[in-house]
Short mmCIF file of C-alpha atoms in Angstrom, two decimals:
data_model
loop_
_atom_site.label_atom_id
_atom_site.label_comp_id
_atom_site.label_asym_id
_atom_site.label_seq_id
_atom_site.Cartn_x
_atom_site.Cartn_y
_atom_site.Cartn_z
CA MET A 1 -15.94 3.35 -27.79
CA ASP A 2 -19.20 5.36 -28.60
CA SER A 3 -17.92 8.97 -28.52
CA GLU A 4 -21.49 10.54 -28.75
CA ALA A 5 -22.40 8.24 -25.46
CA LEU A 6 -19.44 9.37 -23.83
CA LYS A 7 -20.36 13.09 -24.79
CA LYS A 8 -24.25 13.27 -23.57
CA TYR A 9 -23.37 11.43 -20.43
CA SER A 10 -20.20 13.38 -19.58
CA ALA A 11 -22.54 16.38 -19.72
CA LEU A 12 -25.25 15.20 -17.26
CA HIS A 13 -22.09 14.85 -14.73
CA PRO A 14 -19.99 18.25 -15.05
CA LYS A 15 -17.18 19.00 -13.82
CA PRO A 16 -17.28 22.27 -11.25
CA ALA A 17 -15.11 24.84 -12.96
CA GLY A 18 -11.58 25.59 -10.93
CA LEU A 19 -11.40 22.11 -8.92
CA ALA A 20 -8.45 20.07 -9.19
CA LEU A 21 -8.34 16.74 -6.96
CA GLN A 22 -5.58 14.35 -6.45
CA TYR A 23 -5.68 10.78 -6.12
CA GLY A 24 -3.68 9.95 -2.99
CA THR A 25 -3.28 7.02 -0.44
CA ALA A 26 -7.34 7.26 0.24
CA GLY A 27 -8.22 7.50 -3.44
CA PHE A 28 -10.21 11.16 -3.68
CA ARG A 29 -11.52 12.59 -0.82
CA THR A 30 -13.62 15.69 -0.35
CA LYS A 31 -16.95 17.84 0.07
CA ALA A 32 -19.71 15.52 -1.14
CA GLU A 33 -21.32 17.71 -3.64
CA GLN A 34 -18.12 18.46 -5.53
CA LEU A 35 -17.41 14.14 -6.49
CA ASP A 36 -20.41 13.93 -9.15
CA HIS A 37 -18.20 14.06 -12.29
CA VAL A 38 -14.80 11.92 -10.05
CA MET A 39 -17.41 9.10 -9.62
CA PHE A 40 -18.66 8.93 -13.51
CA ARG A 41 -15.28 9.48 -14.67
CA MET A 42 -13.98 6.71 -12.21
CA GLY A 43 -16.59 4.18 -13.65
CA LEU A 44 -14.81 4.92 -16.61
CA LEU A 45 -11.30 4.15 -15.23
CA ALA A 46 -12.08 1.29 -13.95
CA VAL A 47 -13.20 -0.09 -17.09
CA LEU A 48 -10.72 0.51 -18.50
CA ARG A 49 -8.30 -0.77 -15.30
CA SER A 50 -10.46 -3.86 -16.17
CA LYS A 51 -9.50 -4.26 -19.21
CA ALA A 52 -5.46 -4.04 -19.12
CA THR A 53 -5.68 -6.82 -16.34
CA VAL A 54 -8.21 -9.03 -17.65
CA SER A 55 -9.73 -9.13 -14.16
CA THR A 56 -12.66 -7.81 -12.13
CA ILE A 57 -11.70 -4.45 -10.63
CA GLY A 58 -13.57 -2.76 -7.42
CA ILE A 59 -14.95 0.67 -6.73
CA MET A 60 -15.44 1.49 -3.20
CA VAL A 61 -17.70 4.69 -2.58
CA THR A 62 -16.29 5.79 0.92
CA ALA A 63 -14.72 8.79 2.82
CA SER A 64 -13.69 6.29 5.78
CA HIS A 65 -13.25 8.25 9.12
CA ASN A 66 -13.83 11.68 7.43
CA PRO A 67 -17.23 13.98 8.48
CA GLU A 68 -20.44 12.78 7.09
CA GLU A 69 -20.34 15.36 4.71
CA ASP A 70 -17.33 14.33 2.99
CA ASN A 71 -17.23 11.51 0.33
CA GLY A 72 -14.36 9.79 -1.46
CA VAL A 73 -13.73 7.25 -3.82
CA LYS A 74 -11.12 4.44 -4.47
CA LEU A 75 -10.40 1.69 -7.05
CA VAL A 76 -9.41 -2.09 -5.68
CA ASP A 77 -6.98 -3.99 -7.67
CA PRO A 78 -7.72 -7.20 -8.58
CA LEU A 79 -5.98 -9.06 -5.69
CA GLY A 80 -8.09 -6.68 -3.71
CA GLU A 81 -4.91 -4.46 -3.07
CA MET A 82 -4.75 -0.83 -3.65
CA LEU A 83 -4.86 0.79 -7.24
CA HIS A 84 -1.15 0.59 -8.81
CA PRO A 85 0.72 3.48 -8.46
CA ALA A 86 0.93 4.77 -12.72
CA TRP A 87 -3.12 4.33 -12.37
CA GLU A 88 -3.37 6.91 -9.32
CA GLY A 89 -1.83 9.42 -12.07
CA TYR A 90 -4.54 8.20 -14.37
CA ALA A 91 -6.91 8.73 -12.08
CA THR A 92 -5.93 12.19 -11.33
CA GLN A 93 -5.66 13.03 -14.90
CA LEU A 94 -9.01 11.80 -16.23
CA ALA A 95 -10.91 13.46 -12.95
CA ASN A 96 -9.35 16.92 -13.93
CA ALA A 97 -9.67 16.60 -17.59
CA GLU A 98 -12.16 19.43 -19.02
CA GLU A 99 -15.08 18.00 -20.46
CA GLN A 100 -13.91 18.42 -24.08
CA GLU A 101 -10.76 16.65 -23.50
CA LEU A 102 -12.35 13.59 -21.95
CA GLN A 103 -12.00 11.14 -25.34
CA LYS A 104 -8.95 12.16 -25.96
CA ILE A 105 -7.41 11.46 -22.55
CA ILE A 106 -9.10 7.95 -22.69
CA THR A 107 -7.28 7.42 -25.75
CA GLU A 108 -4.00 8.56 -24.13
CA ILE A 109 -4.43 5.62 -21.27
CA CYS A 110 -5.18 3.21 -23.62
CA GLN A 111 -2.16 3.54 -25.23
CA LYS A 112 0.20 4.16 -22.44
CA ALA A 113 -1.35 1.52 -20.53
CA ALA A 114 -1.56 -1.33 -23.62
CA VAL A 115 -5.54 -1.43 -22.88
CA ASN A 116 -7.22 -4.04 -25.12
CA GLN A 117 -10.04 -2.08 -26.26
CA ASP A 118 -12.19 -5.29 -27.24
CA LYS A 119 -11.91 -7.36 -24.00
CA ASP A 120 -14.72 -7.23 -21.68
CA ALA A 121 -14.85 -5.16 -18.55
CA SER A 122 -16.17 -6.35 -15.00
CA VAL A 123 -16.46 -3.93 -11.96
CA VAL A 124 -17.68 -4.13 -8.73
CA ILE A 125 -19.25 -1.34 -6.43
CA GLY A 126 -19.96 -1.04 -2.92
CA ARG A 127 -20.63 1.91 -0.80
CA ASP A 128 -20.66 3.18 3.14
CA THR A 129 -23.77 4.41 5.04
CA ARG A 130 -23.05 8.30 4.10
CA PRO A 131 -26.25 10.21 2.62
CA SER A 132 -24.55 10.92 -0.26
CA SER A 133 -23.05 7.62 -1.10
CA GLU A 134 -26.36 6.10 -3.09
CA LYS A 135 -26.56 8.93 -5.74
CA LEU A 136 -22.74 8.87 -6.03
CA SER A 137 -22.65 5.36 -6.62
CA GLN A 138 -25.12 5.85 -9.38
CA SER A 139 -22.90 7.89 -10.86
CA VAL A 140 -19.95 5.34 -10.94
CA ILE A 141 -22.56 3.16 -12.58
CA ASP A 142 -22.99 5.57 -15.18
CA GLY A 143 -19.39 5.70 -16.07
CA ILE A 144 -19.01 1.53 -16.61
CA SER A 145 -22.16 1.28 -18.21
CA VAL A 146 -20.97 4.35 -21.03
CA LEU A 147 -18.24 2.15 -21.75
CA GLY A 148 -19.83 -1.48 -21.86
CA GLY A 149 -18.28 -2.52 -18.60
CA GLN A 150 -20.57 -5.10 -16.84
CA TYR A 151 -20.87 -4.56 -13.10
CA HIS A 152 -22.24 -6.20 -9.85
CA ASP A 153 -23.13 -3.50 -6.92
CA TYR A 154 -22.90 -5.47 -3.57
CA GLY A 155 -24.83 -2.11 -2.17
CA LEU A 156 -23.63 -1.36 1.53
CA VAL A 157 -20.47 -3.14 2.46
CA THR A 158 -17.60 -2.28 4.71
CA THR A 159 -14.69 -1.13 2.77
CA PRO A 160 -12.68 -4.60 3.49
CA GLN A 161 -15.59 -6.44 2.11
CA LEU A 162 -15.35 -5.24 -1.18
CA HIS A 163 -11.58 -5.76 -1.14
CA TYR A 164 -12.25 -9.36 -0.44
CA MET A 165 -15.05 -9.55 -2.96
CA VAL A 166 -12.62 -8.41 -5.20
CA CYS A 167 -9.83 -11.27 -4.14
CA CYS A 168 -12.56 -14.03 -4.61
CA ARG A 169 -13.64 -12.94 -7.86
CA ASN A 170 -9.84 -12.83 -9.16
CA THR A 171 -8.92 -16.38 -7.91
CA GLN A 172 -11.71 -18.01 -9.22
CA GLY A 173 -13.32 -18.53 -5.68
CA GLN A 174 -9.82 -20.01 -4.21
CA TYR A 175 -9.71 -17.05 -1.56
CA GLY A 176 -13.76 -17.91 -0.73
CA LYS A 177 -17.09 -17.11 -1.97
CA ALA A 178 -17.37 -13.49 -3.61
CA THR A 179 -20.97 -12.99 -1.44
CA LEU A 180 -21.37 -11.37 2.05
CA GLU A 181 -22.53 -14.90 3.53
CA GLY A 182 -19.33 -16.18 2.31
CA TYR A 183 -17.44 -13.43 4.27
CA TYR A 184 -19.12 -14.45 7.19
CA GLU A 185 -19.05 -18.05 7.05
CA LYS A 186 -15.47 -18.07 6.02
CA LEU A 187 -14.70 -15.87 8.99
CA SER A 188 -16.59 -17.27 11.18
CA LYS A 189 -15.98 -20.95 10.74
CA ALA A 190 -12.09 -19.79 11.21
CA PHE A 191 -12.66 -17.85 14.77
CA MET A 192 -15.13 -21.04 15.94
CA GLU A 193 -12.48 -23.54 15.35
CA LEU A 194 -9.69 -21.47 16.86
CA ILE A 195 -11.99 -20.23 19.82
CA LYS A 196 -13.08 -24.21 20.78
CA GLN A 197 -9.29 -24.42 21.73
CA SER A 198 -9.31 -22.16 24.38
CA PRO A 199 -8.78 -23.25 28.08
CA SER A 200 -12.22 -21.62 28.88
CA SER A 201 -13.94 -22.58 25.87
CA GLY A 202 -17.92 -22.79 26.22
CA GLU A 203 -18.17 -21.59 29.93
CA SER A 204 -16.94 -18.07 30.47
CA GLN A 205 -19.00 -15.43 28.18
CA ARG A 206 -16.64 -12.94 26.13
CA HIS A 207 -18.43 -9.52 26.04
CA LEU A 208 -17.08 -7.09 24.04
CA LYS A 209 -18.54 -3.62 23.49
CA ILE A 210 -17.71 -2.26 19.96
CA ASP A 211 -18.43 1.51 19.28
CA CYS A 212 -19.45 1.17 15.33
CA ALA A 213 -18.77 5.21 14.60
CA ASN A 214 -22.24 5.80 13.46
CA GLY A 215 -21.08 3.72 10.47
CA ILE A 216 -21.34 0.50 8.21
CA GLY A 217 -19.58 -1.82 10.75
CA ALA A 218 -23.03 -1.78 12.84
CA LEU A 219 -24.56 -3.21 9.84
CA LYS A 220 -22.29 -5.66 8.78
CA LEU A 221 -21.85 -7.06 12.53
CA ALA A 222 -25.50 -6.74 12.89
CA GLU A 223 -25.66 -9.55 10.04
CA MET A 224 -23.22 -11.22 11.11
CA GLU A 225 -24.01 -11.58 14.44
CA PRO A 226 -26.12 -14.97 13.77
CA TYR A 227 -22.74 -16.77 12.91
CA PHE A 228 -20.47 -16.01 15.98
CA PRO A 229 -20.26 -18.63 18.88
CA LYS A 230 -23.30 -18.42 21.79
CA GLU A 231 -19.84 -17.67 24.10
CA MET A 232 -19.08 -14.15 22.08
CA LEU A 233 -21.61 -11.46 23.13
CA ILE A 234 -20.79 -8.08 20.94
CA HIS A 235 -22.62 -5.39 22.17
CA LEU A 236 -23.00 -2.16 19.80
CA TYR A 237 -22.65 1.04 20.07
CA ASN A 238 -23.02 4.44 17.95
CA ASP A 239 -25.13 2.28 15.17
CA GLY A 240 -25.88 4.97 13.25
CA THR A 241 -29.36 5.14 14.00
CA LYS A 242 -29.05 8.27 16.28
CA GLU A 243 -26.43 10.28 15.75
CA LYS A 244 -24.10 11.39 12.66
CA LEU A 245 -21.01 9.05 11.07
CA ASN A 246 -17.71 9.72 13.10
CA HIS A 247 -19.06 12.38 15.29
CA LEU A 248 -17.29 12.56 18.30
CA CYS A 249 -16.74 8.48 17.94
CA GLY A 250 -14.98 5.90 16.19
CA ALA A 251 -11.18 4.66 15.81
CA ASP A 252 -10.09 8.07 14.36
CA PHE A 253 -11.18 10.33 17.55
CA VAL A 254 -10.44 7.36 20.18
CA LYS A 255 -6.74 7.74 19.14
CA VAL A 256 -6.46 11.65 18.53
CA HIS A 257 -7.89 12.43 21.65
CA GLN A 258 -7.23 9.41 23.80
CA LYS A 259 -10.36 9.14 25.21
CA GLN A 260 -13.80 6.85 25.27
CA PRO A 261 -16.27 7.55 22.68
CA ARG A 262 -19.81 9.56 23.08
CA GLY A 263 -22.30 7.33 23.42
CA LEU A 264 -20.12 4.30 25.09
CA ASP A 265 -20.42 3.96 29.07
CA LEU A 266 -17.34 2.24 30.27
CA LYS A 267 -17.09 0.48 33.15
CA PRO A 268 -13.66 -0.23 35.06
CA ASN A 269 -11.71 -3.02 33.25
CA GLU A 270 -14.06 -3.89 30.60
CA ARG A 271 -13.15 -4.80 27.26
CA CYS A 272 -14.05 -1.99 24.32
CA CYS A 273 -13.26 -1.17 20.83
CA SER A 274 -13.63 1.31 17.87
CA PHE A 275 -14.48 0.63 14.44
CA ASP A 276 -13.89 3.79 11.79
CA GLY A 277 -16.18 4.59 9.51
CA ASP A 278 -15.62 2.28 6.64
CA ALA A 279 -14.55 -0.41 9.24
CA ASP A 280 -11.09 -0.80 8.25
CA ARG A 281 -9.38 0.17 11.10
CA ILE A 282 -10.01 -0.58 14.89
CA VAL A 283 -8.32 0.12 18.11
CA TYR A 284 -8.86 -1.07 21.77
CA TYR A 285 -9.14 0.40 25.07
CA TYR A 286 -10.67 0.20 28.38
CA GLU A 287 -10.68 2.06 31.69
CA ASP A 288 -8.62 0.97 34.89
CA THR A 289 -9.92 1.17 38.59
CA THR A 290 -8.93 4.45 39.03
CA GLY A 291 -10.85 5.71 36.18
CA HIS A 292 -7.93 6.19 33.80
CA PHE A 293 -8.62 5.71 30.05
CA HIS A 294 -5.92 3.07 28.47
CA LEU A 295 -5.96 3.25 24.61
CA ILE A 296 -4.49 -0.07 22.52
CA ASP A 297 -3.59 1.38 19.57
CA GLY A 298 -2.09 -0.37 16.24
CA ASP A 299 1.45 -1.00 17.75
CA LYS A 300 -0.04 -3.49 20.50
CA ILE A 301 -2.09 -5.11 18.39
CA ALA A 302 0.82 -5.85 16.25
CA THR A 303 2.70 -6.74 18.92
CA LEU A 304 0.06 -9.23 20.34
CA ILE A 305 -0.36 -10.72 17.03
CA SER A 306 3.56 -11.20 16.69
CA ILE A 307 4.01 -12.86 20.02
CA PHE A 308 0.92 -15.25 19.29
CA LEU A 309 2.33 -15.93 15.80
CA LYS A 310 6.00 -16.37 16.90
CA GLU A 311 5.04 -18.58 19.23
CA LEU A 312 3.47 -20.96 16.66
CA LEU A 313 5.57 -20.57 14.54
CA ALA A 314 8.36 -21.78 16.97
CA LYS A 315 6.30 -24.93 17.17
CA VAL A 316 5.58 -25.84 13.44
CA GLY A 317 9.62 -25.66 13.62
CA GLN A 318 9.47 -24.24 10.14
CA THR A 319 12.51 -22.03 9.14
CA LEU A 320 9.47 -19.64 7.74
CA GLU A 321 10.74 -15.68 8.32
CA MET A 322 8.51 -13.56 9.87
CA ALA A 323 8.91 -9.62 10.11
CA VAL A 324 6.96 -6.58 11.16
CA VAL A 325 6.47 -3.17 9.48
CA GLN A 326 5.77 -0.21 11.35
CA THR A 327 5.58 3.67 10.09
CA ALA A 328 7.66 6.95 12.00
CA TYR A 329 4.47 6.91 14.04
CA ALA A 330 5.06 3.74 15.95
CA ASN A 331 5.33 3.66 19.63
CA GLY A 332 9.41 3.45 20.51
CA SER A 333 8.40 1.29 23.25
CA SER A 334 6.70 -0.98 20.80
CA THR A 335 9.73 -1.15 18.42
CA ARG A 336 11.95 -1.67 21.27
CA TYR A 337 9.56 -4.54 22.50
CA LEU A 338 9.61 -6.05 19.23
CA GLU A 339 12.94 -5.89 18.38
CA GLU A 340 15.12 -6.87 21.91
CA THR A 341 12.92 -8.59 23.80
CA LEU A 342 10.19 -10.47 21.01
CA LYS A 343 13.71 -10.52 18.67
CA VAL A 344 11.47 -10.16 15.54
CA PRO A 345 12.85 -7.71 12.84
CA VAL A 346 11.41 -4.38 12.43
CA HIS A 347 11.47 -2.66 9.37
CA CYS A 348 10.10 1.13 9.13
CA VAL A 349 8.51 2.60 6.00
CA LYS A 350 6.78 5.57 5.00
CA THR A 351 3.13 6.54 6.08
CA GLY A 352 0.54 5.29 4.06
CA VAL A 353 -1.06 1.58 4.12
CA LYS A 354 0.33 0.56 0.37
CA HIS A 355 4.03 1.39 1.89
CA LEU A 356 3.47 -1.15 4.99
CA HIS A 357 1.67 -3.39 2.50
CA HIS A 358 4.38 -3.93 -0.08
CA LYS A 359 7.23 -4.53 2.80
CA ALA A 360 5.10 -6.82 4.15
CA GLN A 361 4.85 -8.88 1.22
CA GLU A 362 8.38 -9.42 1.02
CA PHE A 363 8.32 -12.06 3.87
CA ASP A 364 6.77 -15.33 4.33
CA VAL A 365 4.95 -13.85 7.40
CA GLY A 366 4.59 -10.06 7.52
CA VAL A 367 2.50 -8.29 10.15
CA TYR A 368 2.18 -4.30 9.51
CA PHE A 369 -0.08 -1.86 11.68
CA GLU A 370 -0.45 1.76 11.75
CA ALA A 371 -0.67 3.27 15.01
CA ASN A 372 -3.79 4.08 13.73
CA GLY A 373 -5.17 0.79 14.10
CA HIS A 374 -4.76 -0.27 10.12
CA GLY A 375 -3.44 -3.00 9.46
CA THR A 376 -2.89 -7.09 8.95
CA VAL A 377 -1.04 -9.94 8.05
CA LEU A 378 0.09 -11.19 5.19
CA PHE A 379 1.42 -14.80 4.37
CA SER A 380 3.37 -15.62 1.34
CA LYS A 381 2.22 -18.34 -1.02
CA ALA A 382 4.79 -20.44 -0.09
CA ALA A 383 4.16 -20.17 3.73
CA GLU A 384 0.60 -20.85 3.38
CA THR A 385 1.12 -23.95 1.45
CA LYS A 386 3.77 -25.23 3.76
CA ILE A 387 1.06 -24.60 6.39
CA ARG A 388 -1.71 -26.25 4.98
CA GLN A 389 0.22 -29.10 4.36
CA LEU A 390 1.46 -29.42 7.63
CA ALA A 391 -1.79 -29.10 8.96
CA LYS A 392 -3.00 -32.34 6.97
CA GLU A 393 -0.07 -34.84 6.71
CA GLU A 394 2.15 -34.02 9.91
CA LYS A 395 2.76 -37.06 12.12
CA ASP A 396 3.92 -34.88 15.32
CA ASP A 397 0.61 -34.23 16.94
CA GLU A 398 1.99 -30.64 18.61
CA LYS A 399 3.37 -30.10 15.02
CA ARG A 400 0.31 -30.62 13.32
CA GLU A 401 -2.16 -28.81 16.06
CA ALA A 402 -0.20 -25.82 15.67
CA ALA A 403 -0.43 -25.82 11.85
CA LYS A 404 -3.75 -26.10 12.12
CA VAL A 405 -3.94 -23.03 14.68
CA LEU A 406 -1.69 -20.89 11.96
CA GLU A 407 -4.10 -22.57 9.16
CA ASN A 408 -7.18 -21.00 10.90
CA MET A 409 -5.64 -17.60 11.27
CA ILE A 410 -4.84 -17.50 7.40
CA ASP A 411 -8.76 -17.75 7.15
CA LEU A 412 -9.78 -15.62 9.23
CA ILE A 413 -7.26 -12.83 8.58
CA ASN A 414 -8.44 -10.48 5.57
CA GLN A 415 -4.59 -10.53 3.72
CA THR A 416 -6.35 -7.90 1.12
CA VAL A 417 -6.31 -4.85 3.37
CA GLY A 418 -6.64 -3.84 7.19
CA ASP A 419 -10.46 -4.85 8.19
CA ALA A 420 -11.64 -4.15 11.94
CA ILE A 421 -14.36 -7.12 11.95
CA SER A 422 -11.31 -9.73 10.76
CA ASP A 423 -9.14 -7.80 13.05
CA MET A 424 -11.17 -7.58 16.05
CA LEU A 425 -11.88 -11.52 15.50
CA VAL A 426 -8.00 -12.10 15.42
CA ILE A 427 -7.74 -10.17 18.70
CA GLU A 428 -10.36 -12.29 20.19
CA ALA A 429 -9.28 -15.28 19.45
CA ILE A 430 -5.48 -14.61 20.74
CA LEU A 431 -6.77 -13.29 24.31
CA ALA A 432 -8.88 -16.21 24.56
CA LEU A 433 -6.28 -18.92 23.64
CA LYS A 434 -3.72 -17.24 25.89
CA GLY A 435 -5.91 -16.64 28.32
CA LEU A 436 -4.93 -12.87 28.46
CA THR A 437 -7.04 -10.06 29.89
CA VAL A 438 -6.93 -6.78 28.09
CA GLN A 439 -4.80 -5.19 31.21
CA GLN A 440 -2.21 -8.08 30.63
CA TRP A 441 -2.12 -7.28 27.21
CA ASP A 442 -1.93 -3.76 27.91
CA ALA A 443 1.17 -4.13 30.05
CA ILE A 444 3.15 -5.87 27.71
CA TYR A 445 5.05 -2.90 27.46
CA THR A 446 4.38 0.75 28.31
CA ASP A 447 4.27 3.73 25.68
CA LEU A 448 6.23 6.47 25.69
CA PRO A 449 4.36 9.87 26.45
CA ASN A 450 3.66 11.26 22.93
CA ARG A 451 2.17 14.17 20.83
CA LEU A 452 1.11 14.84 17.46
CA LEU A 453 0.34 18.31 16.50
CA LYS A 454 -0.34 20.26 13.19
CA VAL A 455 1.34 23.30 11.98
CA GLN A 456 -0.44 25.21 9.34
CA VAL A 457 1.93 26.32 6.28
CA ALA A 458 1.47 27.91 2.97
CA ASP A 459 3.12 25.13 0.86
CA ARG A 460 3.30 21.78 2.37
CA ARG A 461 6.21 21.10 -0.35
CA VAL A 462 8.51 23.28 1.21
CA ILE A 463 8.99 20.39 3.63
CA ASP A 464 11.22 17.00 1.84
CA THR A 465 11.75 13.75 3.98
CA THR A 466 14.23 10.43 3.74
CA ASP A 467 14.93 7.91 6.21
CA ALA A 468 11.37 6.57 5.70
CA GLU A 469 10.10 10.14 6.79
CA ARG A 470 12.43 10.31 10.05
CA ARG A 471 14.47 13.03 8.87
CA ALA A 472 13.88 16.19 7.15
CA VAL A 473 16.02 17.11 3.64
CA THR A 474 14.38 20.64 3.40
CA PRO A 475 13.85 23.56 4.20
CA PRO A 476 17.43 24.09 5.48
CA GLY A 477 18.64 24.12 8.86
CA LEU A 478 15.23 22.44 9.63
CA GLN A 479 16.36 18.73 10.78
CA GLU A 480 19.58 20.60 12.44
CA LYS A 481 17.38 22.57 14.79
CA ILE A 482 15.07 19.62 15.45
CA ASP A 483 18.25 17.43 16.59
CA ALA A 484 19.20 20.37 18.87
CA LEU A 485 16.03 20.19 20.17
CA VAL A 486 15.79 16.37 21.02
CA LYS A 487 18.90 16.68 22.56
CA LYS A 488 17.20 18.36 25.74
CA TYR A 489 14.85 15.69 26.66
CA LYS A 490 15.27 11.68 27.77
CA LEU A 491 14.26 8.98 25.56
CA SER A 492 12.82 11.30 23.03
CA ARG A 493 12.79 11.58 19.30
CA ALA A 494 10.82 14.01 17.01
CA PHE A 495 9.92 14.32 13.17
CA VAL A 496 7.98 16.47 10.95
CA ARG A 497 6.30 15.27 7.64
CA PRO A 498 4.19 17.27 5.24
CA SER A 499 0.46 16.30 5.08
CA GLY A 500 -1.03 14.20 2.39
CA THR A 501 -3.98 15.67 1.95
CA GLU A 502 -3.60 19.26 2.99
CA ASP A 503 -1.12 22.50 3.56
CA VAL A 504 0.14 21.45 7.24
CA VAL A 505 2.96 19.74 8.24
CA ARG A 506 2.52 16.91 10.84
CA ILE A 507 4.71 17.03 14.22
CA TYR A 508 5.24 13.76 16.08
CA THR A 509 7.15 14.06 19.18
CA GLU A 510 8.34 11.25 22.41
CA ALA A 511 9.79 11.80 25.47
CA ASP A 512 10.25 10.17 28.89
CA THR A 513 7.14 12.33 30.17
CA GLN A 514 4.15 13.71 28.82
CA GLU A 515 5.25 17.05 30.03
CA ASN A 516 8.31 16.96 27.96
CA ALA A 517 6.59 15.23 25.09
CA ASP A 518 4.67 18.27 24.71
CA ALA A 519 7.07 21.04 25.55
CA LEU A 520 9.66 19.06 22.82
CA ALA A 521 6.44 19.19 20.19
CA HIS A 522 5.58 22.96 20.61
CA GLU A 523 9.37 23.93 20.54
CA VAL A 524 9.33 21.73 16.78
CA SER A 525 5.93 23.46 16.00
CA LEU A 526 7.60 26.69 16.55
CA ALA A 527 10.82 25.70 14.55
CA VAL A 528 8.33 24.56 11.78
CA TYR A 529 6.68 27.98 11.37
CA HIS A 530 9.60 30.06 11.48
CA LEU A 531 11.38 27.68 8.84
CA ALA A 532 8.81 26.50 6.62
CA GLY A 533 6.79 29.25 6.05
CA GLY A 534 3.90 28.89 8.86
CA ARG A 535 0.38 30.70 8.48
CA GLY A 536 -1.40 32.59 11.00
CA ALA A 537 -0.47 32.90 14.75
CA PRO A 538 2.60 31.43 16.02
CA PRO A 539 1.82 28.11 17.71
CA GLN A 540 0.72 28.61 21.22
CA PRO A 541 2.11 26.03 23.82
#
């Protein structure tokens, strides 16, 4: 390590005095002007991680669904998964180090993580369309270069595309070709194979309106369009040419406000979907003939995929174990439908994609989605090998055909991370193959009315939870109070959890009517305000 060069370059990316950041589920995220030093240092860390794993590591510059003024960065591990938890700690340590301690902390990380300094390092970089992203990714490159790492800059890509590239490079191309064309070809080929089997193949055109959140999704869908079959017609809205990223549009806006995004006119019963700013989340929606807005969120997406995969697995006749992984935010109706009607085991884990991904890896087929529309399906190595073998060698026609459909699903799904483009194609293929309209999909079950609220508190750490965040352990008396409130309403449940990013407590309630869900949410928010150190004026109904 050239300590003079490190000193010189580090001084070009100074840390603002008194700024402390934490690497969370979403990496680092804050106002773009505060991130220059963090980007430089994450370039350094990626080189160390690459040497430690003897693999290519990814760095994505994005703040996903945050406002355009923000930015962020996350590291991608060798198989396209999220950064190892121990290294999240190193990232926080390195980002917050004073300039004169940098060298010492790098040496400490190398000792703790057994980093062999003589190994080569290789890092790939991607960025979203924010005005600040290009300059910040240059700071990342400075960090990589100072420690002598090799890098490839993919430039403008969706977050899931970068995860895909990392996985391709570290599986020597087994997962796919590590180029954008490779990504488009792999997905479109699988999609075409699936669509060919659909009852109305060829004659009816499939129209889909897509709100791209004025983000990277619009650019990449436009690039991918020539690869789509001619019957698939996509119409892009909020493509970033006129408005600000994520402003009154995108998956997060639609999910939270339960209404259509700005810039997209809904006609009755038209299928529409929204991506978020870096295209790793998707939600669907439509308006019925009475003008009522219907949201189809991650829970309903997981249910549709589960129904389809369960039928195929039954046809193939293999004893492959399938499960669905959810968080406490999943609507109670979806859990009930999956467990009681579909007879698929459901597991609840803590909020945060890494917890869902980790749990889904325990099954032959693990379907996971957060209600916000982030999710995917994981196939175990053994399951994938078995399915591909049956698609090739099975003598029984029906079994072989079912195995082929499963094989194409495996290729269409981005198993590294939730991917709005891939998930959209999976959904479109299933709707076509099952001959379902968006209304029929929506009618599989009826969501229980629910409400999300947040309460400002002095310190979010006063709330500690257990049972996958469904019960509060501290402060004393809070859970008892919630239990008593829940008893007042039919089909109700409520839970509170500290935000991962700010001093607020998030509240979620469900009940038999919207009025009751709202009333319960208000009563729980008052309990949190009084028992957990609320700030400002008490919550108003």
